[in-house]
Amino acid sequence: FFVSCWRHKGLRHTTMASARTPNTNVTFVDDPDDEASEDEVSEEEVPEEDANDLKNQGNECYGRGDYWGALEFYTRSINKDPENPKVYGNRAAAYMMLGRYDDVIADCKKAIEIDASFGKAYGRLAKAYFLSGDFSRSLDKYKEAITLEINPDLKREMDVVESVRTCYDKARAALDNQEFDKGLTFAKLVLKEAPDAIPFKVLFSEAMLYNRQPDQASQILGALMWDNMNNTDVLTMRAKALFYCGQQHITKATEHLTRALSQDPDDRNAVKLLKQIRHFENLKAKGNDAFKNKKWTEAIDAYTETLAVDPHNVRMNSVIYCNRAAAYKEEGMLQQAINDCNLAIKIDDQYVKAYQRRARCHQAAEDHEAAVRDFDKVMQLNPSKEAQAELREAKILLKRSKRKDYYKILGVSRDADERQIKRSYREQALKLHPDKLAGCTDEEKEKAEMLFKDVGEAYAVLSDPMKKRKYDNGTYDDGSGQMDADDVDASNVFNMFFGGGGFPGGFSGGGHRGHRGGAQFSFHM
């Protein structure tokens, strides 16, 4: 997007454990000031440390990359001569290399206080403000530095700051317009130029959590909190990241917000987020209570309100979708329940409960193949005895679904007793009597013949306790629909049931389809 213009002549960076990692893009316009003092001291007159000697030793440490050593000598020099602006400037340069920008700012301000015409102090102060994430102050100081010192590097650095500010504004606008990919792209560019700037890290973390990376955002902000426990922007964004990480982090999120508000009771972002979290929790609890009390419609409405609190909090919302699916299922709205499970799984493709709930909805809707797929997924993700039992049951139901449903043919429930089965058969068989079909077309009569056959077949199985038991447990056939039994004549079943012969001009035993005598049905049981 743009090229950093920070340049420095031969400087090296330290890797000391106690120092923060400096920005590798950042270098200096000049080396620390190393002019000797006008008042040279003769060798015979040095009974104790000299401020100028201490400064020179600091410069030597700085030159070989020993910035902590440089700090020690510059500080001792300042203690000897607290009114020398150049030593403050040199110590600011060492602080800069260690990423201690607050200390850079303090030393540069002190140097300017002593000598308002000290141009290098303005340049370092401008850079420190930028690396701290303060565009406005940085640009102001660059303008002052340029008027005091002729240095082309200052103008190039100022152009970089302008470019980064433009990039920051684009990132902010993209996030506000819900263009989250674009916002993350610009936030990365900003952070690359000033990786220690707290505002830039907060912006980058916000972009990450909106791009469904709340865990990574939380880690970045958590590390940032070590040195910024009272920074309300850091606390508030970490709270939001935790809220986006899931239910188990809600308590910690509210603790962060409480701390932020103790620092600034009027922090609008913290106040808004705390209200949002509490509203979310209250609505979710309302939905859960309604569900426990079997008030399905109230539960659905409460969960729907919960989803509207923060549509971008996908991880929390996936749980609410799954909860609403349970309420839809109990209300008999199976397709809506399946749709909600689909949304939950789209957010989290490892969400076991969503697969399990969707499987049960498919099963209730008699889509047994889909139910088997989902229960199989549950077994892959979280094997358990319950999942194994449900998968086994789903496979049995799938096998049953591929054969004729005798209970459905007779219009009885699976727990119907012998009396109910007989009564239903009687009603169905009499309804299909050929005398009832006198005015029907050949096509309608043929359909009636097939129905009559199915009714007889169903009764022959369900009225026989042994056959019924095998049919119920899925062992009666091989799933192909071919019955493993003796041939049964449907009209004979009818005659035996009613204790009579065939029907005049209609169904009777002994004839063949198309013959005048009627139709005979035989099949393998």
Short mmCIF file of C-alpha atoms in Angstrom, two decimals, residues 16-460:
data_model
loop_
_atom_site.label_atom_id
_atom_site.label_comp_id
_atom_site.label_asym_id
_atom_site.label_seq_id
_atom_site.Cartn_x
_atom_site.Cartn_y
_atom_site.Cartn_z
CA MET A 16 16.66 -8.37 25.67
CA ALA A 17 13.86 -10.18 27.47
CA SER A 18 12.85 -7.19 29.57
CA ALA A 19 12.38 -4.89 26.58
CA ARG A 20 9.34 -4.72 24.37
CA THR A 21 10.04 -5.67 20.76
CA PRO A 22 10.73 -2.48 18.82
CA ASN A 23 9.17 -1.66 15.48
CA THR A 24 11.62 -2.97 12.90
CA ASN A 25 10.43 -0.33 10.42
CA VAL A 26 11.43 2.49 12.74
CA THR A 27 14.84 4.13 12.53
CA PHE A 28 16.14 7.57 13.22
CA VAL A 29 16.86 10.65 11.23
CA ASP A 30 20.22 11.00 13.00
CA ASP A 31 22.56 9.37 15.47
CA PRO A 32 22.61 10.56 19.08
CA ASP A 33 24.37 13.88 19.45
CA ASP A 34 28.07 13.27 20.13
CA GLU A 35 29.69 16.71 20.09
CA ALA A 36 32.15 17.24 22.88
CA SER A 37 31.51 19.88 25.51
CA GLU A 38 33.16 23.25 24.96
CA ASP A 39 34.59 23.04 28.45
CA GLU A 40 37.12 20.23 27.96
CA VAL A 41 38.45 18.86 31.21
CA SER A 42 42.13 17.98 31.55
CA GLU A 43 43.06 14.43 32.53
CA GLU A 44 44.53 15.62 35.83
CA GLU A 45 41.19 17.18 36.86
CA VAL A 46 38.86 14.11 36.73
CA PRO A 47 38.39 12.97 40.29
CA GLU A 48 34.76 11.93 39.63
CA GLU A 49 32.33 11.18 36.77
CA ASP A 50 31.92 13.85 34.13
CA ALA A 51 28.52 14.43 32.46
CA ASN A 52 30.06 14.72 28.99
CA ASP A 53 32.12 11.53 29.44
CA LEU A 54 29.03 9.69 30.58
CA LYS A 55 27.15 10.92 27.51
CA ASN A 56 29.96 9.74 25.22
CA GLN A 57 29.97 6.31 26.87
CA GLY A 58 26.22 6.20 26.30
CA ASN A 59 26.79 6.97 22.63
CA GLU A 60 29.28 4.10 22.39
CA CYS A 61 26.76 1.67 23.88
CA TYR A 62 24.08 2.98 21.54
CA GLY A 63 26.35 2.54 18.53
CA ARG A 64 26.90 -1.15 19.23
CA GLY A 65 23.20 -1.80 19.95
CA ASP A 66 23.41 -1.91 23.74
CA TYR A 67 20.42 0.36 24.36
CA TRP A 68 20.00 -0.58 28.02
CA GLY A 69 23.64 0.28 28.64
CA ALA A 70 23.14 3.55 26.78
CA LEU A 71 20.17 4.37 29.01
CA GLU A 72 22.24 3.87 32.12
CA PHE A 73 25.02 6.23 30.99
CA TYR A 74 22.59 8.88 29.63
CA THR A 75 20.68 8.84 32.92
CA ARG A 76 23.88 9.26 34.93
CA SER A 77 24.87 12.11 32.63
CA ILE A 78 21.49 13.80 33.17
CA ASN A 79 21.92 13.43 36.92
CA LYS A 80 25.21 15.31 36.62
CA ASP A 81 23.85 17.91 34.19
CA PRO A 82 20.04 18.04 34.19
CA GLU A 83 19.87 21.05 31.89
CA ASN A 84 21.52 19.54 28.80
CA PRO A 85 18.76 19.05 26.17
CA LYS A 86 20.95 16.90 23.90
CA VAL A 87 21.36 14.18 26.51
CA TYR A 88 17.60 14.02 26.93
CA GLY A 89 17.39 13.72 23.17
CA ASN A 90 19.94 10.90 23.16
CA ARG A 91 18.16 9.03 25.93
CA ALA A 92 14.91 9.46 23.97
CA ALA A 93 16.65 7.78 21.01
CA ALA A 94 17.57 4.78 23.20
CA TYR A 95 14.05 4.59 24.59
CA MET A 96 12.78 4.63 21.01
CA MET A 97 14.79 1.55 20.11
CA LEU A 98 13.34 -0.26 23.12
CA GLY A 99 9.77 0.64 22.17
CA ARG A 100 9.26 2.74 25.30
CA TYR A 101 7.41 5.55 23.54
CA ASP A 102 5.96 7.19 26.64
CA ASP A 103 9.50 7.68 27.90
CA VAL A 104 10.54 9.03 24.50
CA ILE A 105 7.75 11.58 24.67
CA ALA A 106 8.67 12.64 28.22
CA ASP A 107 12.38 13.13 27.38
CA CYS A 108 11.67 15.00 24.14
CA LYS A 109 9.27 17.34 25.93
CA LYS A 110 11.92 18.02 28.56
CA ALA A 111 14.54 18.72 25.89
CA ILE A 112 12.18 21.17 24.15
CA GLU A 113 11.37 22.80 27.48
CA ILE A 114 15.09 23.48 27.94
CA ASP A 115 15.71 24.46 24.30
CA ALA A 116 12.63 25.29 22.21
CA SER A 117 14.77 25.41 19.05
CA PHE A 118 16.07 21.84 19.40
CA GLY A 119 14.76 20.47 16.06
CA LYS A 120 15.80 16.84 16.54
CA ALA A 121 13.69 16.61 19.69
CA TYR A 122 10.62 17.66 17.69
CA GLY A 123 11.32 14.98 15.07
CA ARG A 124 11.73 12.23 17.65
CA LEU A 125 8.65 13.41 19.51
CA ALA A 126 6.64 13.32 16.27
CA LYS A 127 7.80 9.78 15.58
CA ALA A 128 7.02 8.63 19.13
CA TYR A 129 3.50 10.03 18.88
CA PHE A 130 2.96 8.15 15.62
CA LEU A 131 4.32 4.87 16.98
CA SER A 132 1.96 5.33 19.94
CA GLY A 133 -0.97 5.70 17.54
CA ASP A 134 -1.54 9.46 17.88
CA PHE A 135 -1.77 10.85 14.33
CA SER A 136 -2.79 14.38 15.23
CA ARG A 137 0.05 15.14 17.65
CA SER A 138 2.54 13.39 15.39
CA LEU A 139 1.71 15.54 12.38
CA ASP A 140 1.74 18.73 14.46
CA LYS A 141 5.25 17.98 15.72
CA TYR A 142 6.50 17.05 12.27
CA LYS A 143 5.35 20.44 11.02
CA GLU A 144 7.25 22.15 13.84
CA ALA A 145 10.35 20.02 13.24
CA ILE A 146 10.41 20.89 9.54
CA THR A 147 10.41 24.61 10.33
CA LEU A 148 13.36 24.18 12.71
CA GLU A 149 15.54 21.70 10.83
CA ILE A 150 16.33 21.21 7.16
CA ASN A 151 16.07 17.47 6.76
CA PRO A 152 14.34 15.76 3.79
CA ASP A 153 13.76 12.63 5.88
CA LEU A 154 11.32 14.52 8.06
CA LYS A 155 9.03 15.28 5.12
CA ARG A 156 9.14 11.67 3.94
CA GLU A 157 8.28 10.42 7.42
CA MET A 158 5.43 12.88 7.64
CA ASP A 159 4.07 11.57 4.32
CA VAL A 160 4.14 8.05 5.73
CA VAL A 161 2.12 9.16 8.75
CA GLU A 162 -0.42 10.81 6.44
CA SER A 163 -0.67 7.58 4.39
CA VAL A 164 -1.14 5.43 7.49
CA ARG A 165 -3.84 7.78 8.79
CA THR A 166 -5.67 7.47 5.47
CA CYS A 167 -5.37 3.70 5.74
CA TYR A 168 -6.67 3.79 9.32
CA ASP A 169 -9.68 5.86 8.27
CA LYS A 170 -10.46 3.38 5.49
CA ALA A 171 -10.26 0.47 7.92
CA ARG A 172 -12.60 2.24 10.35
CA ALA A 173 -15.08 3.10 7.59
CA ALA A 174 -15.03 -0.46 6.22
CA LEU A 175 -15.77 -1.96 9.65
CA ASP A 176 -18.57 0.55 10.24
CA ASN A 177 -20.05 -0.40 6.85
CA GLN A 178 -19.78 -4.12 7.72
CA GLU A 179 -17.17 -4.68 4.99
CA PHE A 180 -15.19 -6.82 7.37
CA ASP A 181 -12.70 -8.40 4.96
CA LYS A 182 -11.78 -4.99 3.63
CA GLY A 183 -11.51 -3.58 7.13
CA LEU A 184 -9.12 -6.35 8.18
CA THR A 185 -6.93 -5.76 5.13
CA PHE A 186 -6.48 -2.06 5.92
CA ALA A 187 -6.03 -2.75 9.65
CA LYS A 188 -3.14 -5.10 8.85
CA LEU A 189 -1.42 -2.39 6.81
CA VAL A 190 -1.78 0.12 9.64
CA LEU A 191 -0.43 -2.26 12.27
CA LYS A 192 2.54 -3.19 10.07
CA GLU A 193 3.87 0.38 10.28
CA ALA A 194 3.39 0.78 14.04
CA PRO A 195 3.01 -2.68 15.65
CA ASP A 196 3.23 -1.35 19.22
CA ALA A 197 0.54 1.31 18.89
CA ILE A 198 -2.34 0.47 21.21
CA PRO A 199 -5.07 2.10 19.06
CA PHE A 200 -3.83 0.18 16.03
CA LYS A 201 -3.82 -3.13 17.91
CA VAL A 202 -7.35 -2.45 19.15
CA LEU A 203 -8.51 -1.70 15.59
CA PHE A 204 -6.84 -4.84 14.25
CA SER A 205 -8.39 -6.96 17.02
CA GLU A 206 -11.83 -5.55 16.27
CA ALA A 207 -11.40 -6.44 12.60
CA MET A 208 -10.37 -9.96 13.55
CA LEU A 209 -13.34 -10.64 15.80
CA TYR A 210 -15.73 -9.40 13.10
CA ASN A 211 -14.00 -11.80 10.72
CA ARG A 212 -14.88 -14.68 13.05
CA GLN A 213 -11.48 -14.86 14.76
CA PRO A 214 -12.46 -13.84 18.31
CA ASP A 215 -10.02 -16.22 19.98
CA GLN A 216 -7.02 -14.66 18.21
CA ALA A 217 -8.33 -11.17 18.95
CA SER A 218 -8.73 -12.06 22.62
CA GLN A 219 -5.14 -13.32 22.79
CA ILE A 220 -3.73 -10.12 21.27
CA LEU A 221 -5.73 -7.93 23.63
CA GLY A 222 -4.94 -10.14 26.61
CA ALA A 223 -1.22 -9.68 26.01
CA LEU A 224 -1.77 -5.95 25.59
CA MET A 225 -3.47 -5.76 28.98
CA TRP A 226 -0.29 -6.68 30.86
CA ASP A 227 0.99 -3.13 30.46
CA ASN A 228 -2.40 -1.45 29.99
CA MET A 229 -4.70 -2.75 32.72
CA ASN A 230 -6.42 0.61 33.04
CA ASN A 231 -6.78 1.41 29.34
CA THR A 232 -10.55 1.51 28.77
CA ASP A 233 -10.27 0.93 25.01
CA VAL A 234 -8.24 -2.24 25.56
CA LEU A 235 -10.54 -3.47 28.35
CA THR A 236 -13.69 -2.84 26.33
CA MET A 237 -12.45 -4.50 23.15
CA ARG A 238 -11.13 -7.49 25.12
CA ALA A 239 -14.57 -7.77 26.73
CA LYS A 240 -16.18 -7.81 23.30
CA ALA A 241 -13.74 -10.45 22.06
CA LEU A 242 -14.54 -12.62 25.08
CA PHE A 243 -18.29 -12.13 24.50
CA TYR A 244 -17.75 -13.32 20.93
CA CYS A 245 -15.74 -16.34 22.18
CA GLY A 246 -18.79 -17.94 23.80
CA GLN A 247 -20.91 -18.37 26.90
CA GLN A 248 -18.08 -19.57 29.14
CA HIS A 249 -16.34 -16.18 28.84
CA ILE A 250 -19.31 -13.93 29.71
CA THR A 251 -18.32 -13.48 33.35
CA LYS A 252 -14.78 -12.39 32.46
CA ALA A 253 -16.15 -10.01 29.82
CA THR A 254 -18.40 -8.26 32.34
CA GLU A 255 -15.48 -8.02 34.79
CA HIS A 256 -13.42 -6.19 32.15
CA LEU A 257 -16.26 -3.77 31.49
CA THR A 258 -16.78 -3.13 35.19
CA ARG A 259 -13.08 -2.29 35.48
CA ALA A 260 -13.24 -0.01 32.44
CA LEU A 261 -16.20 1.88 33.91
CA SER A 262 -14.41 2.23 37.23
CA GLN A 263 -11.72 4.11 35.28
CA ASP A 264 -14.18 6.14 33.24
CA PRO A 265 -17.88 5.88 34.22
CA ASP A 266 -18.86 7.80 31.08
CA ASP A 267 -17.06 5.53 28.57
CA ARG A 268 -19.81 5.17 25.97
CA ASN A 269 -18.44 2.01 24.35
CA ALA A 270 -18.11 0.21 27.67
CA VAL A 271 -21.58 1.28 28.81
CA LYS A 272 -23.14 0.19 25.50
CA LEU A 273 -21.42 -3.21 25.44
CA LEU A 274 -22.30 -3.98 29.07
CA LYS A 275 -25.97 -3.20 28.40
CA GLN A 276 -25.85 -5.33 25.25
CA ILE A 277 -24.40 -8.35 27.07
CA ARG A 278 -26.94 -8.09 29.88
CA HIS A 279 -29.81 -7.71 27.41
CA PHE A 280 -28.60 -10.77 25.50
CA GLU A 281 -28.37 -12.83 28.68
CA ASN A 282 -31.82 -11.73 29.91
CA LEU A 283 -33.52 -12.59 26.61
CA LYS A 284 -31.78 -15.94 26.38
CA ALA A 285 -32.83 -16.77 29.95
CA LYS A 286 -36.39 -15.76 29.09
CA GLY A 287 -36.37 -18.17 26.15
CA ASN A 288 -34.91 -20.98 28.24
CA ASP A 289 -37.52 -20.51 30.96
CA ALA A 290 -40.35 -20.54 28.41
CA PHE A 291 -38.96 -23.73 26.88
CA LYS A 292 -38.73 -25.46 30.28
CA ASN A 293 -42.36 -24.53 30.87
CA LYS A 294 -43.32 -25.90 27.42
CA LYS A 295 -44.38 -22.48 26.19
CA TRP A 296 -42.96 -23.09 22.74
CA THR A 297 -44.22 -19.93 21.03
CA GLU A 298 -42.91 -17.71 23.83
CA ALA A 299 -39.57 -19.48 23.65
CA ILE A 300 -39.37 -18.96 19.88
CA ASP A 301 -40.16 -15.25 20.24
CA ALA A 302 -37.58 -14.77 23.01
CA TYR A 303 -34.85 -16.56 21.05
CA THR A 304 -35.68 -14.50 17.97
CA GLU A 305 -35.24 -11.31 20.00
CA THR A 306 -31.95 -12.63 21.34
CA LEU A 307 -30.60 -13.17 17.83
CA ALA A 308 -31.30 -9.54 16.99
CA VAL A 309 -29.14 -8.19 19.86
CA ASP A 310 -25.85 -8.66 17.98
CA PRO A 311 -26.12 -10.40 14.60
CA HIS A 312 -22.31 -10.43 14.26
CA ASN A 313 -21.75 -12.52 17.39
CA VAL A 314 -22.02 -15.72 15.39
CA ARG A 315 -20.64 -18.11 18.00
CA MET A 316 -23.19 -17.10 20.63
CA ASN A 317 -25.95 -16.92 18.02
CA SER A 318 -25.23 -20.47 16.84
CA VAL A 319 -26.33 -21.67 20.29
CA ILE A 320 -29.48 -19.57 20.10
CA TYR A 321 -30.30 -20.95 16.65
CA CYS A 322 -29.98 -24.45 18.07
CA ASN A 323 -32.19 -23.54 21.04
CA ARG A 324 -34.84 -22.04 18.78
CA ALA A 325 -34.70 -25.18 16.63
CA ALA A 326 -35.67 -27.21 19.71
CA ALA A 327 -38.67 -24.96 20.30
CA TYR A 328 -39.70 -25.15 16.64
CA LYS A 329 -39.51 -28.95 16.78
CA GLU A 330 -41.73 -29.11 19.84
CA GLU A 331 -44.18 -26.78 18.11
CA GLY A 332 -44.27 -29.18 15.15
CA MET A 333 -42.55 -26.69 12.82
CA LEU A 334 -39.98 -29.18 11.59
CA GLN A 335 -38.72 -27.33 8.52
CA GLN A 336 -38.09 -24.17 10.53
CA ALA A 337 -36.25 -26.29 13.10
CA ILE A 338 -34.09 -27.85 10.39
CA ASN A 339 -33.35 -24.40 8.93
CA ASP A 340 -32.13 -23.14 12.31
CA CYS A 341 -29.92 -26.19 12.75
CA ASN A 342 -28.48 -25.51 9.30
CA LEU A 343 -27.59 -21.96 10.38
CA ALA A 344 -25.96 -23.19 13.57
CA ILE A 345 -23.89 -25.76 11.66
CA LYS A 346 -22.89 -23.21 9.04
CA ILE A 347 -21.38 -21.13 11.84
CA ASP A 348 -19.77 -24.10 13.60
CA ASP A 349 -19.40 -27.28 11.57
CA GLN A 350 -18.29 -29.14 14.72
CA TYR A 351 -21.44 -28.32 16.69
CA VAL A 352 -22.52 -31.77 17.91
CA LYS A 353 -25.83 -30.74 19.46
CA ALA A 354 -26.93 -29.02 16.23
CA TYR A 355 -26.29 -32.20 14.20
CA GLN A 356 -28.10 -34.27 16.81
CA ARG A 357 -31.08 -31.92 16.89
CA ARG A 358 -31.26 -31.76 13.10
CA ALA A 359 -31.14 -35.58 12.93
CA ARG A 360 -34.11 -35.83 15.27
CA CYS A 361 -36.02 -33.29 13.20
CA HIS A 362 -35.28 -35.26 10.01
CA GLN A 363 -36.44 -38.39 11.77
CA ALA A 364 -39.68 -36.73 12.85
CA ALA A 365 -40.18 -35.57 9.27
CA GLU A 366 -39.58 -39.17 8.11
CA ASP A 367 -36.48 -38.19 6.15
CA HIS A 368 -34.61 -41.19 7.47
CA GLU A 369 -31.65 -41.05 5.13
CA ALA A 370 -30.85 -37.50 6.29
CA ALA A 371 -31.33 -38.59 9.90
CA VAL A 372 -28.83 -41.43 9.48
CA ARG A 373 -26.27 -39.03 7.94
CA ASP A 374 -26.56 -36.61 10.84
CA PHE A 375 -26.48 -39.28 13.55
CA ASP A 376 -23.42 -40.76 11.86
CA LYS A 377 -21.78 -37.29 12.02
CA VAL A 378 -22.61 -37.11 15.73
CA MET A 379 -20.86 -40.45 16.25
CA GLN A 380 -17.78 -39.14 14.42
CA LEU A 381 -17.61 -35.93 16.45
CA ASN A 382 -18.58 -37.26 19.87
CA PRO A 383 -18.99 -41.04 20.15
CA SER A 384 -21.29 -42.10 22.98
CA LYS A 385 -23.76 -44.83 23.90
CA GLU A 386 -26.63 -42.41 23.32
CA ALA A 387 -25.37 -41.48 19.84
CA GLN A 388 -24.78 -45.13 19.01
CA ALA A 389 -28.32 -46.07 20.06
CA GLU A 390 -29.86 -43.23 18.07
CA LEU A 391 -27.86 -44.13 14.98
CA ARG A 392 -28.94 -47.77 15.27
CA GLU A 393 -32.59 -46.73 15.64
CA ALA A 394 -32.29 -44.37 12.65
CA LYS A 395 -30.93 -47.18 10.48
CA ILE A 396 -33.84 -49.43 11.50
CA LEU A 397 -36.31 -46.68 10.61
CA LEU A 398 -34.54 -46.13 7.31
CA LYS A 399 -34.87 -49.82 6.52
CA ARG A 400 -38.55 -49.71 7.43
CA SER A 401 -39.11 -46.65 5.28
CA LYS A 402 -38.02 -48.59 2.19
CA ARG A 403 -40.82 -51.14 2.60
CA LYS A 404 -44.57 -50.72 2.77
CA ASP A 405 -45.86 -49.09 5.92
CA TYR A 406 -48.60 -51.48 6.96
CA TYR A 407 -49.70 -49.29 9.82
CA LYS A 408 -50.11 -46.36 7.46
CA ILE A 409 -51.98 -48.51 4.93
CA LEU A 410 -54.47 -49.56 7.59
CA GLY A 411 -54.55 -46.08 9.08
CA VAL A 412 -53.58 -47.17 12.61
CA SER A 413 -50.78 -46.18 14.98
CA ARG A 414 -47.84 -48.45 15.69
CA ASP A 415 -49.22 -49.24 19.14
CA ALA A 416 -52.65 -50.28 17.80
CA ASP A 417 -54.08 -53.42 19.40
CA GLU A 418 -55.69 -56.42 17.66
CA ARG A 419 -59.19 -54.95 17.91
CA GLN A 420 -58.14 -51.65 16.30
CA ILE A 421 -56.31 -53.46 13.51
CA LYS A 422 -59.36 -55.63 12.73
CA ARG A 423 -61.73 -52.68 12.77
CA SER A 424 -59.53 -50.66 10.44
CA TYR A 425 -59.12 -53.56 8.04
CA ARG A 426 -62.87 -54.03 7.94
CA GLU A 427 -63.42 -50.37 7.10
CA GLN A 428 -60.74 -50.31 4.42
CA ALA A 429 -61.78 -53.55 2.80
CA LEU A 430 -65.48 -52.65 2.63
CA LYS A 431 -64.57 -49.28 1.16
CA LEU A 432 -62.77 -51.05 -1.66
CA HIS A 433 -65.67 -53.44 -2.39
CA PRO A 434 -66.28 -53.58 -6.19
CA ASP A 435 -69.90 -52.64 -5.66
CA LYS A 436 -68.57 -49.28 -4.52
CA LEU A 437 -66.65 -48.86 -7.77
CA ALA A 438 -69.41 -49.40 -10.27
CA GLY A 439 -69.16 -45.88 -11.68
CA CYS A 440 -65.36 -45.70 -11.64
CA THR A 441 -63.00 -45.67 -14.59
CA ASP A 442 -60.72 -48.59 -15.38
CA GLU A 443 -57.78 -46.63 -13.99
CA GLU A 444 -59.60 -46.02 -10.71
CA LYS A 445 -60.59 -49.67 -10.50
CA GLU A 446 -56.98 -50.75 -11.06
CA LYS A 447 -55.85 -48.42 -8.30
CA ALA A 448 -58.52 -49.87 -6.02
CA GLU A 449 -57.29 -53.37 -6.77
CA MET A 450 -53.76 -52.40 -5.70
CA LEU A 451 -55.07 -50.78 -2.54
CA PHE A 452 -57.13 -53.86 -1.79
CA LYS A 453 -54.01 -55.97 -2.20
CA ASP A 454 -52.03 -53.70 0.16
CA VAL A 455 -54.77 -53.74 2.77
CA GLY A 456 -54.94 -57.53 2.70
CA GLU A 457 -51.15 -57.79 2.87
CA ALA A 458 -51.02 -55.40 5.82
CA TYR A 459 -53.71 -57.26 7.72
CA ALA A 460 -52.08 -60.65 7.04
#
